[in-house]
Short mmCIF file of C-alpha atoms in Angstrom, two decimals:
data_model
loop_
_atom_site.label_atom_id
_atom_site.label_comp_id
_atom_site.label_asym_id
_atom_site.label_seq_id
_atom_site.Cartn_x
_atom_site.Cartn_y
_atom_site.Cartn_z
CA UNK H 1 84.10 90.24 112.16
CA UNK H 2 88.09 90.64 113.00
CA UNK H 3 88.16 92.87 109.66
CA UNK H 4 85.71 95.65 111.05
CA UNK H 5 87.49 95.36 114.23
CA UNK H 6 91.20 95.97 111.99
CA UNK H 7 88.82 99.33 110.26
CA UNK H 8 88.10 100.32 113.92
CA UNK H 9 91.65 100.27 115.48
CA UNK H 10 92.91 101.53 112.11
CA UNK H 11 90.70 105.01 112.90
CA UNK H 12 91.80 104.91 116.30
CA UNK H 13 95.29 105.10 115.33
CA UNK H 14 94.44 107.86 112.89
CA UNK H 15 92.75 110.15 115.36
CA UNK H 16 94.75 109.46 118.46
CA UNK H 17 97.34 112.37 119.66
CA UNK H 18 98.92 110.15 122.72
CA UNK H 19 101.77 108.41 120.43
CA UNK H 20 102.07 105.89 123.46
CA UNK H 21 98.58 104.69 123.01
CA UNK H 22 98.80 104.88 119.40
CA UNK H 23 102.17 102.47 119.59
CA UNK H 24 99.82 100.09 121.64
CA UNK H 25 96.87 100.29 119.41
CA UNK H 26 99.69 99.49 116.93
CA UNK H 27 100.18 96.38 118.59
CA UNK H 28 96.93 95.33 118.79
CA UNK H 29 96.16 95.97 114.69
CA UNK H 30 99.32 93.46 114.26
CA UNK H 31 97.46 90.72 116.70
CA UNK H 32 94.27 91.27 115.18
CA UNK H 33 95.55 91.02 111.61
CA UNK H 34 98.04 87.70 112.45
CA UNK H 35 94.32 86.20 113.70
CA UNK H 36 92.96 87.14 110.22
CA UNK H 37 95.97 85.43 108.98
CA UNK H 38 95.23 82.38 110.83
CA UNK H 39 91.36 82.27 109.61
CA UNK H 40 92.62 82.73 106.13
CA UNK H 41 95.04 79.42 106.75
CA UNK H 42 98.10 81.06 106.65
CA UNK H 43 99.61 79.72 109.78
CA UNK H 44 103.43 80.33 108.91
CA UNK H 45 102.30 83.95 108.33
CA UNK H 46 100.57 84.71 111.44
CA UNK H 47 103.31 83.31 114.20
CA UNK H 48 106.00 85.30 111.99
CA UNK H 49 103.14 88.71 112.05
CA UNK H 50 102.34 88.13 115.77
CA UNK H 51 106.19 87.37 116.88
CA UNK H 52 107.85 90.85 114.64
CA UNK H 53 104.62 92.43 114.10
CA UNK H 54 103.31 92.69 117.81
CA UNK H 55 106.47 91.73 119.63
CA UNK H 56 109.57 93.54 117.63
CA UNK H 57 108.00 96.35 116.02
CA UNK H 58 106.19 97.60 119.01
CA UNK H 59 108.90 97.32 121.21
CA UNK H 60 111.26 99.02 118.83
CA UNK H 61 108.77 101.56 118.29
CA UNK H 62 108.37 102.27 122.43
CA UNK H 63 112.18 102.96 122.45
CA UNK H 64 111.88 105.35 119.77
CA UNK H 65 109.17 106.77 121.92
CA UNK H 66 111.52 107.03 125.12
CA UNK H 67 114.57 108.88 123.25
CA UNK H 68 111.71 111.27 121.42
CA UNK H 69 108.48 112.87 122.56
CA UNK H 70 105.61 110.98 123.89
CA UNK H 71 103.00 113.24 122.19
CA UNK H 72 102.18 114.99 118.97
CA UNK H 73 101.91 118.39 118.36
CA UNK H 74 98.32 119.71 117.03
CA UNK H 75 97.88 120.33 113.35
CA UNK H 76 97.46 123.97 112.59
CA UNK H 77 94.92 123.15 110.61
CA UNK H 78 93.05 120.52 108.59
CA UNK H 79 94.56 118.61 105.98
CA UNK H 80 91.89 118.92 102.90
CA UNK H 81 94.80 118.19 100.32
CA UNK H 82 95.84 114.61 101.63
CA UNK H 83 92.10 114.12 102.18
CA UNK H 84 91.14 114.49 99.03
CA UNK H 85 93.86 112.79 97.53
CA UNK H 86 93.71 109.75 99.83
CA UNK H 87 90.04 109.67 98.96
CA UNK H 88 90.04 109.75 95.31
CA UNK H 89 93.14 106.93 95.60
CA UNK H 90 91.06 105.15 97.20
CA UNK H 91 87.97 105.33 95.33
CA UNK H 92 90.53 104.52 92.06
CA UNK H 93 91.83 101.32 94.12
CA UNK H 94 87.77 100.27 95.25
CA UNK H 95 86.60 100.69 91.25
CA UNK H 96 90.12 98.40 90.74
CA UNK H 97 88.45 95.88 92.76
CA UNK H 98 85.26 95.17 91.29
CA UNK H 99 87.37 92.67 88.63
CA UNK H 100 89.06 90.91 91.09
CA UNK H 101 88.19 87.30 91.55
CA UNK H 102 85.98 86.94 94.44
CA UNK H 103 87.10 85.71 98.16
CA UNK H 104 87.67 82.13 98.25
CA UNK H 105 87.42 80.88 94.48
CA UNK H 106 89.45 78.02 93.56
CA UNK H 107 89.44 79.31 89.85
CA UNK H 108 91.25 82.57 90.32
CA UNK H 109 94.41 82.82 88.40
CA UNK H 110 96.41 82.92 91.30
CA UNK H 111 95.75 79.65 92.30
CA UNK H 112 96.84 78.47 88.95
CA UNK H 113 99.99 78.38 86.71
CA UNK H 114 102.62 77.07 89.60
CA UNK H 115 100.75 76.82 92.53
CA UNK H 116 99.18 73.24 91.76
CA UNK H 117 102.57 72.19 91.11
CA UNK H 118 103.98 73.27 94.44
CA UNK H 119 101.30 71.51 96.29
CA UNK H 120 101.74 68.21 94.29
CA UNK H 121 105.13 68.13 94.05
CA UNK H 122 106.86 69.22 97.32
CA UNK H 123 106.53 66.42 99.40
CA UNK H 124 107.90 64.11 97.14
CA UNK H 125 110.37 66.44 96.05
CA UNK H 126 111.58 67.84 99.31
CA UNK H 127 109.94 65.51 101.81
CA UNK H 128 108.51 68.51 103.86
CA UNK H 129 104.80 68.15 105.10
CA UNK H 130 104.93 72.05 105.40
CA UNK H 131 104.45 73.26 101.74
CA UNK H 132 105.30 77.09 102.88
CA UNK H 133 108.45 75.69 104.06
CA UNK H 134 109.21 73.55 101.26
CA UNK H 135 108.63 76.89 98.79
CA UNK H 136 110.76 79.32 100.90
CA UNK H 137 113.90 77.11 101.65
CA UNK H 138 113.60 75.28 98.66
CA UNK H 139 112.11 76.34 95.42
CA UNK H 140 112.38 79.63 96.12
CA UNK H 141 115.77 79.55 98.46
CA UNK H 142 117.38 83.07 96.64
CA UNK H 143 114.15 84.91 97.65
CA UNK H 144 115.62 84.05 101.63
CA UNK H 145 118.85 84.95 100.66
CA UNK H 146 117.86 88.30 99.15
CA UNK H 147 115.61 89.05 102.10
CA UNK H 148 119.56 88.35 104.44
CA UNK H 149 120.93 90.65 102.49
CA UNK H 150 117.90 93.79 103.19
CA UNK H 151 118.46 92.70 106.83
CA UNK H 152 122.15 92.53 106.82
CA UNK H 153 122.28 96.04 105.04
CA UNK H 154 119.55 97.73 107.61
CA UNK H 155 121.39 96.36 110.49
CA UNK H 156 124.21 97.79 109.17
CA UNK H 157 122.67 101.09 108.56
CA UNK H 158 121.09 100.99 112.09
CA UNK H 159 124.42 100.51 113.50
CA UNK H 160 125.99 103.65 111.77
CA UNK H 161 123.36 106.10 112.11
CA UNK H 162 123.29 105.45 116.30
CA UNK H 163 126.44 103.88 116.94
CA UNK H 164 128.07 107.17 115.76
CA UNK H 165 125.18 109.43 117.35
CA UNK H 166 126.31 108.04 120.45
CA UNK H 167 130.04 109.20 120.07
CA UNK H 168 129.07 113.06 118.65
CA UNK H 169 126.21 113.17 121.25
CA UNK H 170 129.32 112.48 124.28
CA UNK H 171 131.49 114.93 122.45
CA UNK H 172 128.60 117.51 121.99
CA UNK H 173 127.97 117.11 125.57
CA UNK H 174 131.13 118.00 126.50
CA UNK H 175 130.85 121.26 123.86
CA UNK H 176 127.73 122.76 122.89
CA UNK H 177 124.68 121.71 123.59
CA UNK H 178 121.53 122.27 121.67
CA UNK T 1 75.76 88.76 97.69
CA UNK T 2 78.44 88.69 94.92
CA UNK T 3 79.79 91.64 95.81
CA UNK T 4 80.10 90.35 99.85
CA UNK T 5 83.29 88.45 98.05
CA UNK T 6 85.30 91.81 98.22
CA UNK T 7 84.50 92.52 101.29
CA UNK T 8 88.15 91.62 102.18
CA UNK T 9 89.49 93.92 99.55
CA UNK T 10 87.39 97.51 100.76
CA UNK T 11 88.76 96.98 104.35
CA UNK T 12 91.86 96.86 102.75
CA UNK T 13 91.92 99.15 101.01
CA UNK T 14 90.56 101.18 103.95
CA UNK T 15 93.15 100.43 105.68
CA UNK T 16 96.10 101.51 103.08
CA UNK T 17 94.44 104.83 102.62
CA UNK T 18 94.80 105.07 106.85
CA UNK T 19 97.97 104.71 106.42
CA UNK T 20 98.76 106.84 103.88
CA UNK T 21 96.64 109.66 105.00
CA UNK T 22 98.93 109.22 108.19
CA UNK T 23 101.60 109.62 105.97
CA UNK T 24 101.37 112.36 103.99
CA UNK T 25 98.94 114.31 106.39
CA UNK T 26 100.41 114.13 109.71
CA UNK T 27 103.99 115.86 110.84
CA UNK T 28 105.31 113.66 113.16
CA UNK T 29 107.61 111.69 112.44
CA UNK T 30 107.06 108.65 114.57
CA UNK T 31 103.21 108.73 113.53
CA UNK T 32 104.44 108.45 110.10
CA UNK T 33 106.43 105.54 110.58
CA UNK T 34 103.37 104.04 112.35
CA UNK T 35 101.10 105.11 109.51
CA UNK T 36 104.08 103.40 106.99
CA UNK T 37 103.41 99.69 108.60
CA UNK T 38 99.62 100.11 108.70
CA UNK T 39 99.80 100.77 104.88
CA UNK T 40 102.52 97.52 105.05
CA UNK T 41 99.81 95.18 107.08
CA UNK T 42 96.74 95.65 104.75
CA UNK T 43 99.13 95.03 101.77
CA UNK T 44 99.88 91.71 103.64
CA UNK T 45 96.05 91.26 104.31
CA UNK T 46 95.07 91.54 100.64
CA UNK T 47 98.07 88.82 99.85
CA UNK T 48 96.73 86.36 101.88
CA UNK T 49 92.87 87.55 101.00
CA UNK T 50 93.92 86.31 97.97
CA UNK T 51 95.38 82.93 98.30
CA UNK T 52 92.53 81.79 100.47
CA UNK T 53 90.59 78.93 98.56
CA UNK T 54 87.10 78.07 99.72
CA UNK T 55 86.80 75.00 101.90
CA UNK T 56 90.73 74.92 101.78
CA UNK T 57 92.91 73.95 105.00
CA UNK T 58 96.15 75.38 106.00
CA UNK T 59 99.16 74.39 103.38
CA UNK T 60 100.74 71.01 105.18
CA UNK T 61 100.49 67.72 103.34
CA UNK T 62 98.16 65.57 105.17
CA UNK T 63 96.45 62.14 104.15
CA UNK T 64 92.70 62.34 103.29
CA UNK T 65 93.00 66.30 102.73
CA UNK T 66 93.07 67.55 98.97
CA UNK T 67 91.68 71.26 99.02
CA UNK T 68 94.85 73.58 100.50
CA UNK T 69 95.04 77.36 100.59
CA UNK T 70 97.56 78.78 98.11
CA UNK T 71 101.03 78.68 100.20
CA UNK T 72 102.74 80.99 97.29
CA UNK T 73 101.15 84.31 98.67
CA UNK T 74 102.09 83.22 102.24
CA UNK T 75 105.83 82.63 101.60
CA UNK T 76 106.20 86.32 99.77
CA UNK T 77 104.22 87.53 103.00
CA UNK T 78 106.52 85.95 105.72
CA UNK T 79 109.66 87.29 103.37
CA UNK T 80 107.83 90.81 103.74
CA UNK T 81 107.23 90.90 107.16
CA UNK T 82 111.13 89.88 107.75
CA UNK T 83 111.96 93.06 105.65
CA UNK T 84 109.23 95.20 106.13
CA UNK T 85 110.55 94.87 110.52
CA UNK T 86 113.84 95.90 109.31
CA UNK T 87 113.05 99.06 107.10
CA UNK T 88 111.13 100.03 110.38
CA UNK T 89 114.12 99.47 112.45
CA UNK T 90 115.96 101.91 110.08
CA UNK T 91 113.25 104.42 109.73
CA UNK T 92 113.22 105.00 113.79
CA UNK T 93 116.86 104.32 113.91
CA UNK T 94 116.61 107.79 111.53
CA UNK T 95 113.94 109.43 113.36
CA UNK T 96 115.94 109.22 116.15
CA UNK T 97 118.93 110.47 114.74
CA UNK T 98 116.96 113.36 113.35
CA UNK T 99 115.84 114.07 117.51
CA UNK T 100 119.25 114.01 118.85
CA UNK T 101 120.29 116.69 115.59
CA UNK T 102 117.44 119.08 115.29
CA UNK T 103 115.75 118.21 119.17
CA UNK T 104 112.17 117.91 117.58
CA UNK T 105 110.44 115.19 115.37
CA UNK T 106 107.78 117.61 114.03
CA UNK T 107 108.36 117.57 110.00
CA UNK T 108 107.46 121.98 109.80
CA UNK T 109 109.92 122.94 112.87
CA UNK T 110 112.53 120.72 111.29
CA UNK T 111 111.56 122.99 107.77
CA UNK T 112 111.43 125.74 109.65
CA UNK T 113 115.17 125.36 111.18
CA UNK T 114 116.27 124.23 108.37
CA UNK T 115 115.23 127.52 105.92
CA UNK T 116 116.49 129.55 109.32
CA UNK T 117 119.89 128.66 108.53
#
């Protein structure tokens, strides 16, 4: 099942030193999860997960790579504190699960309340076959606009934090350098 | 058998303690990020675990089909993805700010020049 494979790469990543291969085992947890999207219908999600998932992330994270190290350094020792904290979270969040409605029922309260609603009422409402379309540009249009805005600001923040890098690292150069 | 139906939900949640056992455990500062959108991707994963209705099809009106998937979950999910791309864009954009000021990405040399000054 593409899950186990997702647990599998997931250790991988965890255990790998190599930050190159761990970048392209990156890539391959985004492909395998945009497939799980697909299997769980959600085609909208898994085109968007395996075009800026896999595509954008990766490649943005193999610059990173080529302006800072390719490897990471060994831990001095082993980490028992985040162990044990990660594993006690965990077994909080797998106890959490045990009331959650079970995979695939048609009764769980997500599926009620507005969701009928949506699926009834969008094509005559907004004459778009595509109900996740219909939702996102429609009903819930400010959502879109709100998620502009996050990009707008992080673009912006991208472009001051290395746009000015560039100009101190060309007068450092000609100064000190460290 | 019941309990197969949360199968979905262990891996997971598997998967978000990964990540944040990258996170908090490990000192460099790229693995972190890395560690950040494998926490991001299983919190995806559960969304659309969720909305998935037994015996459902994929969320586009079509005659003679009346069982869809929940489309909600997947329209918070592709807003996510949008954002969650550019918060990694700024976290590396930082990371490699943090290179070109200190010359290291490894979180206890960056302490350690840091109480040296």
């Amino acid at each position: 099942m593409l899950l186990s494979f997702l647990a599998v790469t997931a250790i991988a990543i965890v255990s790998l030193r190599d930050l190159f291969a761990v970048v392209m085992l990156f890539g391959i947890y985004s492909l395998l999860s945009a497939s799980i999207f697909l299997v769980l219908d959600a085609v909208d999600v898994s085109f968007t997960e395996a075009a800026v998932g896999a595509g954008i992330s990766t490649v943005l994270m193999l610059g990173t790579l080529a302006l800072t190290a390719r490897t990471e350094k060994k831990p001095a020792h082993l980490a028992w504190l985040p162990l044990l904290v990660v594993a006690i979270t965990g077994a909080a969040l797998i106890y959490g699960t045990l009331d959650m409605p079970r995979w695939g029922d048609a009764n769980a309260p997500i599926n009620q309340h507005v969701v009928p609603r949506y699926i009834l009422g969008s094509l005559p409402e907004t004459s778009v076959p595509n109900i996740v379309t219909a939702v996102l540009a429609s009903y819930r249009g400010y959502d879109t606009l709100g998620e502009v805005t996050v990009i707008f600001t992080a673009g912006i923040g991208v472009m001051l934090l290395l746009g000015n890098g560039n100009s101190n690292r060309r007068r450092k150069k000609g100064g000190r350098k460290r | 058998m019941e309990l197969l139906g949360l199968y979905n939900y262990w891996i997971v949640v598997f998967l978000m303690m990964a990540g944040f056992y990258v996170v908090i455990a490990r000192g460099n500062l790229v693995k972190k990020i890395v560690g950040l959108n494998l926490f991001q991707t299983s919190v995806f994963i559960l969304y659309i675990s969720m909305g998935k209705v037994e015996g459902g099809t994929a969320p586009i009106v079509e005659k003679g089909i009346t069982v869809y998937s929940n489309p909600l979950p997947h329209v918070l999910i592709l807003t996510a993805i949008v954002v969650g791309v550019a918060t990694t864009a700024l976290g590396l954009a930082l990371v490699v700010r943090i290179k070109e000021a200190y010359g290291t990405v490894e979180e206890d040399e960056i302490h350690r020049q840091d109480e040296s000054l």
